């Protein structure tokens, strides 16, 4: 059944005429209130509960008891499109799944992790989502590296005499490297802060949208690390220019 409720709970589905629908799908039914009668698939049903986050890529997810679901979907008794199996604590899931596959040879048996992975691969490979997302990511990375390269190169070019003065005062090439990389690191930090700030505004704006955003907690550190690495990579040409600064040019 539903895994999270915005209003009411699982007990509402004990009502033989009740359904649970996601809060973001209520406008499709005319924004009904709890207990209000609506029609789905030619069947009059009662809004017994409102779920939160129960959405898919296509259609509307509606939860109901088995008999009511058959009536709405017009599925005859004994026919099922999918069966959810829950294991008791301590059960070896892998072993049970393998046994089920041997018994139900004409059926597909997946664990929740396998089904999730298959679904993700399907939408990434069989729809335009994977290609468009990958292309956009590559373009964004290239643009970011180019902008950082131009910014750093312009900064070093304008301060090449300063680097020559530093070299004339006894600074080593390693000191010049440290200065340039520190500047690149600071630029990346400002970019990370600005990026996450804009991202937070995006999440806030899409919180109650038809397609809520999802950003796993392990992604931000990876995102930040890649930003720093690309910033350091983008400073390579600027670093070469800075290292070419000759101390003797100060006296010309």
PDB file of N, CA and C in Angstrom, residues 122-202:
ATOM      1  N   UNK A 122      15.462   1.499 -18.283  1.00  0.00           N
ATOM      2  CA  UNK A 122      14.483   1.581 -19.372  1.00  0.00           C
ATOM      3  C   UNK A 122      14.253   3.031 -19.787  1.00  0.00           C
ATOM      4  N   UNK A 123      14.014   3.889 -18.809  1.00  0.00           N
ATOM      5  CA  UNK A 123      13.723   5.284 -19.141  1.00  0.00           C
ATOM      6  C   UNK A 123      14.958   6.017 -19.659  1.00  0.00           C
ATOM      7  N   UNK A 124      16.140   5.592 -19.220  1.00  0.00           N
ATOM      8  CA  UNK A 124      17.361   6.243 -19.698  1.00  0.00           C
ATOM      9  C   UNK A 124      17.732   5.806 -21.110  1.00  0.00           C
ATOM     10  N   UNK A 125      17.459   4.534 -21.434  1.00  0.00           N
ATOM     11  CA  UNK A 125      17.883   4.008 -22.732  1.00  0.00           C
ATOM     12  C   UNK A 125      16.782   4.015 -23.788  1.00  0.00           C
ATOM     13  N   UNK A 126      15.528   3.877 -23.388  1.00  0.00           N
ATOM     14  CA  UNK A 126      14.436   3.767 -24.359  1.00  0.00           C
ATOM     15  C   UNK A 126      13.637   5.050 -24.539  1.00  0.00           C
ATOM     16  N   UNK A 127      13.995   6.077 -23.808  1.00  0.00           N
ATOM     17  CA  UNK A 127      13.346   7.375 -23.986  1.00  0.00           C
ATOM     18  C   UNK A 127      14.429   8.418 -24.250  1.00  0.00           C
ATOM     19  N   UNK A 128      14.030   9.638 -24.446  1.00  0.00           N
ATOM     20  CA  UNK A 128      15.008  10.696 -24.706  1.00  0.00           C
ATOM     21  C   UNK A 128      15.639  11.262 -23.455  1.00  0.00           C
ATOM     22  N   UNK A 129      15.258  10.736 -22.290  1.00  0.00           N
ATOM     23  CA  UNK A 129      15.759  11.300 -21.041  1.00  0.00           C
ATOM     24  C   UNK A 129      17.266  11.120 -20.922  1.00  0.00           C
ATOM     25  N   UNK A 130      17.742   9.892 -21.180  1.00  0.00           N
ATOM     26  CA  UNK A 130      19.168   9.618 -21.021  1.00  0.00           C
ATOM     27  C   UNK A 130      20.028  10.440 -21.959  1.00  0.00           C
ATOM     28  N   UNK A 131      19.644  10.476 -23.240  1.00  0.00           N
ATOM     29  CA  UNK A 131      20.433  11.224 -24.214  1.00  0.00           C
ATOM     30  C   UNK A 131      20.455  12.710 -23.940  1.00  0.00           C
ATOM     31  N   UNK A 132      19.285  13.277 -23.661  1.00  0.00           N
ATOM     32  CA  UNK A 132      19.216  14.721 -23.424  1.00  0.00           C
ATOM     33  C   UNK A 132      19.953  15.103 -22.146  1.00  0.00           C
ATOM     34  N   UNK A 133      19.815  14.268 -21.109  1.00  0.00           N
ATOM     35  CA  UNK A 133      20.493  14.569 -19.848  1.00  0.00           C
ATOM     36  C   UNK A 133      22.009  14.458 -20.013  1.00  0.00           C
ATOM     37  N   UNK A 134      22.453  13.393 -20.684  1.00  0.00           N
ATOM     38  CA  UNK A 134      23.890  13.216 -20.888  1.00  0.00           C
ATOM     39  C   UNK A 134      24.488  14.321 -21.735  1.00  0.00           C
ATOM     40  N   UNK A 135      23.788  14.683 -22.816  1.00  0.00           N
ATOM     41  CA  UNK A 135      24.280  15.749 -23.694  1.00  0.00           C
ATOM     42  C   UNK A 135      24.341  17.079 -22.948  1.00  0.00           C
ATOM     43  N   UNK A 136      23.294  17.369 -22.181  1.00  0.00           N
ATOM     44  CA  UNK A 136      23.267  18.624 -21.418  1.00  0.00           C
ATOM     45  C   UNK A 136      24.393  18.672 -20.394  1.00  0.00           C
ATOM     46  N   UNK A 137      24.662  17.529 -19.764  1.00  0.00           N
ATOM     47  CA  UNK A 137      25.729  17.480 -18.766  1.00  0.00           C
ATOM     48  C   UNK A 137      27.091  17.733 -19.398  1.00  0.00           C
ATOM     49  N   UNK A 138      27.348  17.089 -20.538  1.00  0.00           N
ATOM     50  CA  UNK A 138      28.633  17.274 -21.222  1.00  0.00           C
ATOM     51  C   UNK A 138      28.809  18.723 -21.655  1.00  0.00           C
ATOM     52  N   UNK A 139      27.760  19.308 -22.230  1.00  0.00           N
ATOM     53  CA  UNK A 139      27.839  20.703 -22.674  1.00  0.00           C
ATOM     54  C   UNK A 139      28.076  21.633 -21.487  1.00  0.00           C
ATOM     55  N   UNK A 140      27.383  21.372 -20.376  1.00  0.00           N
ATOM     56  CA  UNK A 140      27.546  22.217 -19.187  1.00  0.00           C
ATOM     57  C   UNK A 140      28.975  22.141 -18.655  1.00  0.00           C
ATOM     58  N   UNK A 141      29.546  20.935 -18.644  1.00  0.00           N
ATOM     59  CA  UNK A 141      30.925  20.770 -18.167  1.00  0.00           C
ATOM     60  C   UNK A 141      31.901  21.503 -19.081  1.00  0.00           C
ATOM     61  N   UNK A 142      31.719  21.349 -20.390  1.00  0.00           N
ATOM     62  CA  UNK A 142      32.613  22.018 -21.340  1.00  0.00           C
ATOM     63  C   UNK A 142      32.530  23.538 -21.208  1.00  0.00           C
ATOM     64  N   UNK A 143      31.312  24.041 -21.089  1.00  0.00           N
ATOM     65  CA  UNK A 143      31.144  25.492 -20.938  1.00  0.00           C
ATOM     66  C   UNK A 143      31.797  25.971 -19.647  1.00  0.00           C
ATOM     67  N   UNK A 144      31.609  25.200 -18.572  1.00  0.00           N
ATOM     68  CA  UNK A 144      32.211  25.577 -17.297  1.00  0.00           C
ATOM     69  C   UNK A 144      33.728  25.615 -17.365  1.00  0.00           C
ATOM     70  N   UNK A 145      34.322  24.594 -17.988  1.00  0.00           N
ATOM     71  CA  UNK A 145      35.783  24.547 -18.108  1.00  0.00           C
ATOM     72  C   UNK A 145      36.290  25.709 -18.961  1.00  0.00           C
ATOM     73  N   UNK A 146      35.591  25.999 -20.058  1.00  0.00           N
ATOM     74  CA  UNK A 146      36.010  27.103 -20.938  1.00  0.00           C
ATOM     75  C   UNK A 146      35.929  28.443 -20.207  1.00  0.00           C
ATOM     76  N   UNK A 147      34.839  28.655 -19.475  1.00  0.00           N
ATOM     77  CA  UNK A 147      34.681  29.923 -18.749  1.00  0.00           C
ATOM     78  C   UNK A 147      35.768  30.080 -17.689  1.00  0.00           C
ATOM     79  N   UNK A 148      36.029  29.013 -16.954  1.00  0.00           N
ATOM     80  CA  UNK A 148      37.074  29.073 -15.926  1.00  0.00           C
ATOM     81  C   UNK A 148      38.436  29.315 -16.565  1.00  0.00           C
ATOM     82  N   UNK A 149      38.693  28.631 -17.690  1.00  0.00           N
ATOM     83  CA  UNK A 149      39.972  28.813 -18.383  1.00  0.00           C
ATOM     84  C   UNK A 149      40.157  30.259 -18.830  1.00  0.00           C
ATOM     85  N   UNK A 150      39.120  30.825 -19.438  1.00  0.00           N
ATOM     86  CA  UNK A 150      39.211  32.212 -19.909  1.00  0.00           C
ATOM     87  C   UNK A 150      39.356  33.186 -18.743  1.00  0.00           C
ATOM     88  N   UNK A 151      38.609  32.934 -17.671  1.00  0.00           N
ATOM     89  CA  UNK A 151      38.682  33.824 -16.504  1.00  0.00           C
ATOM     90  C   UNK A 151      40.072  33.800 -15.883  1.00  0.00           C
ATOM     91  N   UNK A 152      40.592  32.596 -15.681  1.00  0.00           N
ATOM     92  CA  UNK A 152      41.911  32.470 -15.073  1.00  0.00           C
ATOM     93  C   UNK A 152      43.001  33.012 -15.995  1.00  0.00           C
ATOM     94  N   UNK A 153      42.883  32.725 -17.275  1.00  0.00           N
ATOM     95  CA  UNK A 153      43.904  33.182 -18.222  1.00  0.00           C
ATOM     96  C   UNK A 153      43.923  34.707 -18.293  1.00  0.00           C
ATOM     97  N   UNK A 154      42.732  35.302 -18.325  1.00  0.00           N
ATOM     98  CA  UNK A 154      42.645  36.766 -18.357  1.00  0.00           C
ATOM     99  C   UNK A 154      43.217  37.373 -17.083  1.00  0.00           C
ATOM    100  N   UNK A 155      42.930  36.738 -15.953  1.00  0.00           N
ATOM    101  CA  UNK A 155      43.439  37.244 -14.677  1.00  0.00           C
ATOM    102  C   UNK A 155      44.964  37.187 -14.629  1.00  0.00           C
ATOM    103  N   UNK A 156      45.526  36.076 -15.077  1.00  0.00           N
ATOM    104  CA  UNK A 156      46.991  35.924 -15.074  1.00  0.00           C
ATOM    105  C   UNK A 156      47.631  36.881 -16.068  1.00  0.00           C
ATOM    106  N   UNK A 157      46.986  37.047 -17.218  1.00  0.00           N
ATOM    107  CA  UNK A 157      47.534  37.930 -18.247  1.00  0.00           C
ATOM    108  C   UNK A 157      47.609  39.372 -17.749  1.00  0.00           C
ATOM    109  N   UNK A 158      46.587  39.788 -17.007  1.00  0.00           N
ATOM    110  CA  UNK A 158      46.567  41.156 -16.478  1.00  0.00           C
ATOM    111  C   UNK A 158      47.548  41.349 -15.326  1.00  0.00           C
ATOM    112  N   UNK A 159      47.953  40.254 -14.717  1.00  0.00           N
ATOM    113  CA  UNK A 159      48.851  40.347 -13.563  1.00  0.00           C
ATOM    114  C   UNK A 159      50.202  39.667 -13.822  1.00  0.00           C
ATOM    115  N   UNK A 160      50.545  39.541 -15.076  1.00  0.00           N
ATOM    116  CA  UNK A 160      51.800  38.860 -15.397  1.00  0.00           C
ATOM    117  C   UNK A 160      53.001  39.620 -14.836  1.00  0.00           C
ATOM    118  N   UNK A 161      52.925  40.950 -14.854  1.00  0.00           N
ATOM    119  CA  UNK A 161      54.026  41.743 -14.288  1.00  0.00           C
ATOM    120  C   UNK A 161      54.131  41.512 -12.777  1.00  0.00           C
ATOM    121  N   UNK A 162      52.963  41.332 -12.129  1.00  0.00           N
ATOM    122  CA  UNK A 162      52.989  41.056 -10.684  1.00  0.00           C
ATOM    123  C   UNK A 162      53.679  39.726 -10.395  1.00  0.00           C
ATOM    124  N   UNK A 163      53.422  38.748 -11.245  1.00  0.00           N
ATOM    125  CA  UNK A 163      54.091  37.457 -11.062  1.00  0.00           C
ATOM    126  C   UNK A 163      55.600  37.597 -11.285  1.00  0.00           C
ATOM    127  N   UNK A 164      55.962  38.443 -12.252  1.00  0.00           N
ATOM    128  CA  UNK A 164      57.392  38.673 -12.501  1.00  0.00           C
ATOM    129  C   UNK A 164      58.046  39.331 -11.290  1.00  0.00           C
ATOM    130  N   UNK A 165      57.333  40.271 -10.656  1.00  0.00           N
ATOM    131  CA  UNK A 165      57.861  40.931  -9.453  1.00  0.00           C
ATOM    132  C   UNK A 165      58.046  39.918  -8.329  1.00  0.00           C
ATOM    133  N   UNK A 166      57.058  39.045  -8.182  1.00  0.00           N
ATOM    134  CA  UNK A 166      57.148  38.016  -7.139  1.00  0.00           C
ATOM    135  C   UNK A 166      58.344  37.110  -7.388  1.00  0.00           C
ATOM    136  N   UNK A 167      58.548  36.750  -8.655  1.00  0.00           N
ATOM    137  CA  UNK A 167      59.707  35.915  -8.991  1.00  0.00           C
ATOM    138  C   UNK A 167      61.007  36.660  -8.707  1.00  0.00           C
ATOM    139  N   UNK A 168      61.028  37.975  -9.011  1.00  0.00           N
ATOM    140  CA  UNK A 168      62.234  38.772  -8.777  1.00  0.00           C
ATOM    141  C   UNK A 168      62.547  38.890  -7.288  1.00  0.00           C
ATOM    142  N   UNK A 169      61.515  38.818  -6.464  1.00  0.00           N
ATOM    143  CA  UNK A 169      61.708  38.900  -5.014  1.00  0.00           C
ATOM    144  C   UNK A 169      62.120  37.567  -4.402  1.00  0.00           C
ATOM    145  N   UNK A 170      62.244  36.551  -5.245  1.00  0.00           N
ATOM    146  CA  UNK A 170      62.746  35.272  -4.754  1.00  0.00           C
ATOM    147  C   UNK A 170      61.729  34.158  -4.684  1.00  0.00           C
ATOM    148  N   UNK A 171      60.535  34.402  -5.185  1.00  0.00           N
ATOM    149  CA  UNK A 171      59.514  33.347  -5.151  1.00  0.00           C
ATOM    150  C   UNK A 171      59.879  32.231  -6.120  1.00  0.00           C
ATOM    151  N   UNK A 172      59.589  31.016  -5.725  1.00  0.00           N
ATOM    152  CA  UNK A 172      59.852  29.866  -6.583  1.00  0.00           C
ATOM    153  C   UNK A 172      58.650  29.598  -7.486  1.00  0.00           C
ATOM    154  N   UNK A 173      58.864  28.756  -8.473  1.00  0.00           N
ATOM    155  CA  UNK A 173      57.758  28.400  -9.357  1.00  0.00           C
ATOM    156  C   UNK A 173      56.643  27.698  -8.587  1.00  0.00           C
ATOM    157  N   UNK A 174      57.029  26.968  -7.556  1.00  0.00           N
ATOM    158  CA  UNK A 174      56.019  26.309  -6.730  1.00  0.00           C
ATOM    159  C   UNK A 174      55.102  27.305  -6.049  1.00  0.00           C
ATOM    160  N   UNK A 175      55.646  28.482  -5.690  1.00  0.00           N
ATOM    161  CA  UNK A 175      54.819  29.522  -5.076  1.00  0.00           C
ATOM    162  C   UNK A 175      53.815  30.078  -6.080  1.00  0.00           C
ATOM    163  N   UNK A 176      54.257  30.223  -7.331  1.00  0.00           N
ATOM    164  CA  UNK A 176      53.356  30.702  -8.384  1.00  0.00           C
ATOM    165  C   UNK A 176      52.236  29.690  -8.615  1.00  0.00           C
ATOM    166  N   UNK A 177      52.609  28.418  -8.631  1.00  0.00           N
ATOM    167  CA  UNK A 177      51.606  27.353  -8.798  1.00  0.00           C
ATOM    168  C   UNK A 177      50.577  27.423  -7.678  1.00  0.00           C
ATOM    169  N   UNK A 178      51.052  27.621  -6.460  1.00  0.00           N
ATOM    170  CA  UNK A 178      50.153  27.684  -5.308  1.00  0.00           C
ATOM    171  C   UNK A 178      49.192  28.868  -5.417  1.00  0.00           C
ATOM    172  N   UNK A 179      49.698  30.012  -5.869  1.00  0.00           N
ATOM    173  CA  UNK A 179      48.855  31.205  -6.003  1.00  0.00           C
ATOM    174  C   UNK A 179      47.748  30.976  -7.029  1.00  0.00           C
ATOM    175  N   UNK A 180      48.123  30.442  -8.192  1.00  0.00           N
ATOM    176  CA  UNK A 180      47.142  30.233  -9.264  1.00  0.00           C
ATOM    177  C   UNK A 180      46.106  29.183  -8.861  1.00  0.00           C
ATOM    178  N   UNK A 181      46.561  28.087  -8.282  1.00  0.00           N
ATOM    179  CA  UNK A 181      45.628  27.031  -7.887  1.00  0.00           C
ATOM    180  C   UNK A 181      44.713  27.489  -6.752  1.00  0.00           C
ATOM    181  N   UNK A 182      45.244  28.314  -5.858  1.00  0.00           N
ATOM    182  CA  UNK A 182      44.405  28.857  -4.781  1.00  0.00           C
ATOM    183  C   UNK A 182      43.308  29.743  -5.351  1.00  0.00           C
ATOM    184  N   UNK A 183      43.677  30.554  -6.342  1.00  0.00           N
ATOM    185  CA  UNK A 183      42.681  31.408  -6.988  1.00  0.00           C
ATOM    186  C   UNK A 183      41.603  30.561  -7.672  1.00  0.00           C
ATOM    187  N   UNK A 184      42.035  29.497  -8.354  1.00  0.00           N
ATOM    188  CA  UNK A 184      41.074  28.606  -9.007  1.00  0.00           C
ATOM    189  C   UNK A 184      40.174  27.926  -7.980  1.00  0.00           C
ATOM    190  N   UNK A 185      40.764  27.551  -6.852  1.00  0.00           N
ATOM    191  CA  UNK A 185      39.993  26.898  -5.789  1.00  0.00           C
ATOM    192  C   UNK A 185      38.943  27.846  -5.216  1.00  0.00           C
ATOM    193  N   UNK A 186      39.325  29.103  -5.007  1.00  0.00           N
ATOM    194  CA  UNK A 186      38.377  30.084  -4.470  1.00  0.00           C
ATOM    195  C   UNK A 186      37.243  30.350  -5.461  1.00  0.00           C
ATOM    196  N   UNK A 187      37.579  30.399  -6.745  1.00  0.00           N
ATOM    197  CA  UNK A 187      36.541  30.587  -7.767  1.00  0.00           C
ATOM    198  C   UNK A 187      35.567  29.414  -7.753  1.00  0.00           C
ATOM    199  N   UNK A 188      36.111  28.201  -7.612  1.00  0.00           N
ATOM    200  CA  UNK A 188      35.237  27.020  -7.579  1.00  0.00           C
ATOM    201  C   UNK A 188      34.343  27.037  -6.345  1.00  0.00           C
ATOM    202  N   UNK A 189      34.867  27.491  -5.212  1.00  0.00           N
ATOM    203  CA  UNK A 189      34.049  27.567  -4.002  1.00  0.00           C
ATOM    204  C   UNK A 189      32.898  28.549  -4.173  1.00  0.00           C
ATOM    205  N   UNK A 190      33.188  29.693  -4.780  1.00  0.00           N
ATOM    206  CA  UNK A 190      32.115  30.664  -5.023  1.00  0.00           C
ATOM    207  C   UNK A 190      31.074  30.090  -5.977  1.00  0.00           C
ATOM    208  N   UNK A 191      31.549  29.347  -6.981  1.00  0.00           N
ATOM    209  CA  UNK A 191      30.617  28.710  -7.910  1.00  0.00           C
ATOM    210  C   UNK A 191      29.759  27.659  -7.227  1.00  0.00           C
ATOM    211  N   UNK A 192      30.373  26.891  -6.316  1.00  0.00           N
ATOM    212  CA  UNK A 192      29.623  25.862  -5.588  1.00  0.00           C
ATOM    213  C   UNK A 192      28.545  26.499  -4.718  1.00  0.00           C
ATOM    214  N   UNK A 193      28.910  27.544  -3.989  1.00  0.00           N
ATOM    215  CA  UNK A 193      27.940  28.218  -3.119  1.00  0.00           C
ATOM    216  C   UNK A 193      26.793  28.805  -3.928  1.00  0.00           C
ATOM    217  N   UNK A 194      27.129  29.468  -5.030  1.00  0.00           N
ATOM    218  CA  UNK A 194      26.090  30.061  -5.869  1.00  0.00           C
ATOM    219  C   UNK A 194      25.218  28.979  -6.503  1.00  0.00           C
ATOM    220  N   UNK A 195      25.865  27.905  -6.965  1.00  0.00           N
ATOM    221  CA  UNK A 195      25.119  26.821  -7.597  1.00  0.00           C
ATOM    222  C   UNK A 195      24.149  26.148  -6.648  1.00  0.00           C
ATOM    223  N   UNK A 196      24.603  25.840  -5.438  1.00  0.00           N
ATOM    224  CA  UNK A 196      23.718  25.190  -4.468  1.00  0.00           C
ATOM    225  C   UNK A 196      22.615  26.137  -3.995  1.00  0.00           C
ATOM    226  N   UNK A 197      22.919  27.431  -3.963  1.00  0.00           N
ATOM    227  CA  UNK A 197      21.888  28.402  -3.593  1.00  0.00           C
ATOM    228  C   UNK A 197      20.780  28.425  -4.642  1.00  0.00           C
ATOM    229  N   UNK A 198      21.166  28.475  -5.913  1.00  0.00           N
ATOM    230  CA  UNK A 198      20.170  28.455  -6.988  1.00  0.00           C
ATOM    231  C   UNK A 198      19.419  27.127  -7.011  1.00  0.00           C
ATOM    232  N   UNK A 199      20.137  26.044  -6.695  1.00  0.00           N
ATOM    233  CA  UNK A 199      19.506  24.724  -6.671  1.00  0.00           C
ATOM    234  C   UNK A 199      18.456  24.640  -5.570  1.00  0.00           C
ATOM    235  N   UNK A 200      18.747  25.248  -4.435  1.00  0.00           N
ATOM    236  CA  UNK A 200      17.772  25.249  -3.339  1.00  0.00           C
ATOM    237  C   UNK A 200      16.514  26.017  -3.728  1.00  0.00           C
ATOM    238  N   UNK A 201      16.685  27.111  -4.481  1.00  0.00           N
ATOM    239  CA  UNK A 201      15.523  27.861  -4.963  1.00  0.00           C
ATOM    240  C   UNK A 201      14.703  27.011  -5.938  1.00  0.00           C
ATOM    241  N   UNK A 202      15.409  26.234  -6.783  1.00  0.00           N
ATOM    242  CA  UNK A 202      14.712  25.362  -7.728  1.00  0.00           C
ATOM    243  C   UNK A 202      13.896  24.308  -6.996  1.00  0.00           C
TER     244      UNK A 202
END
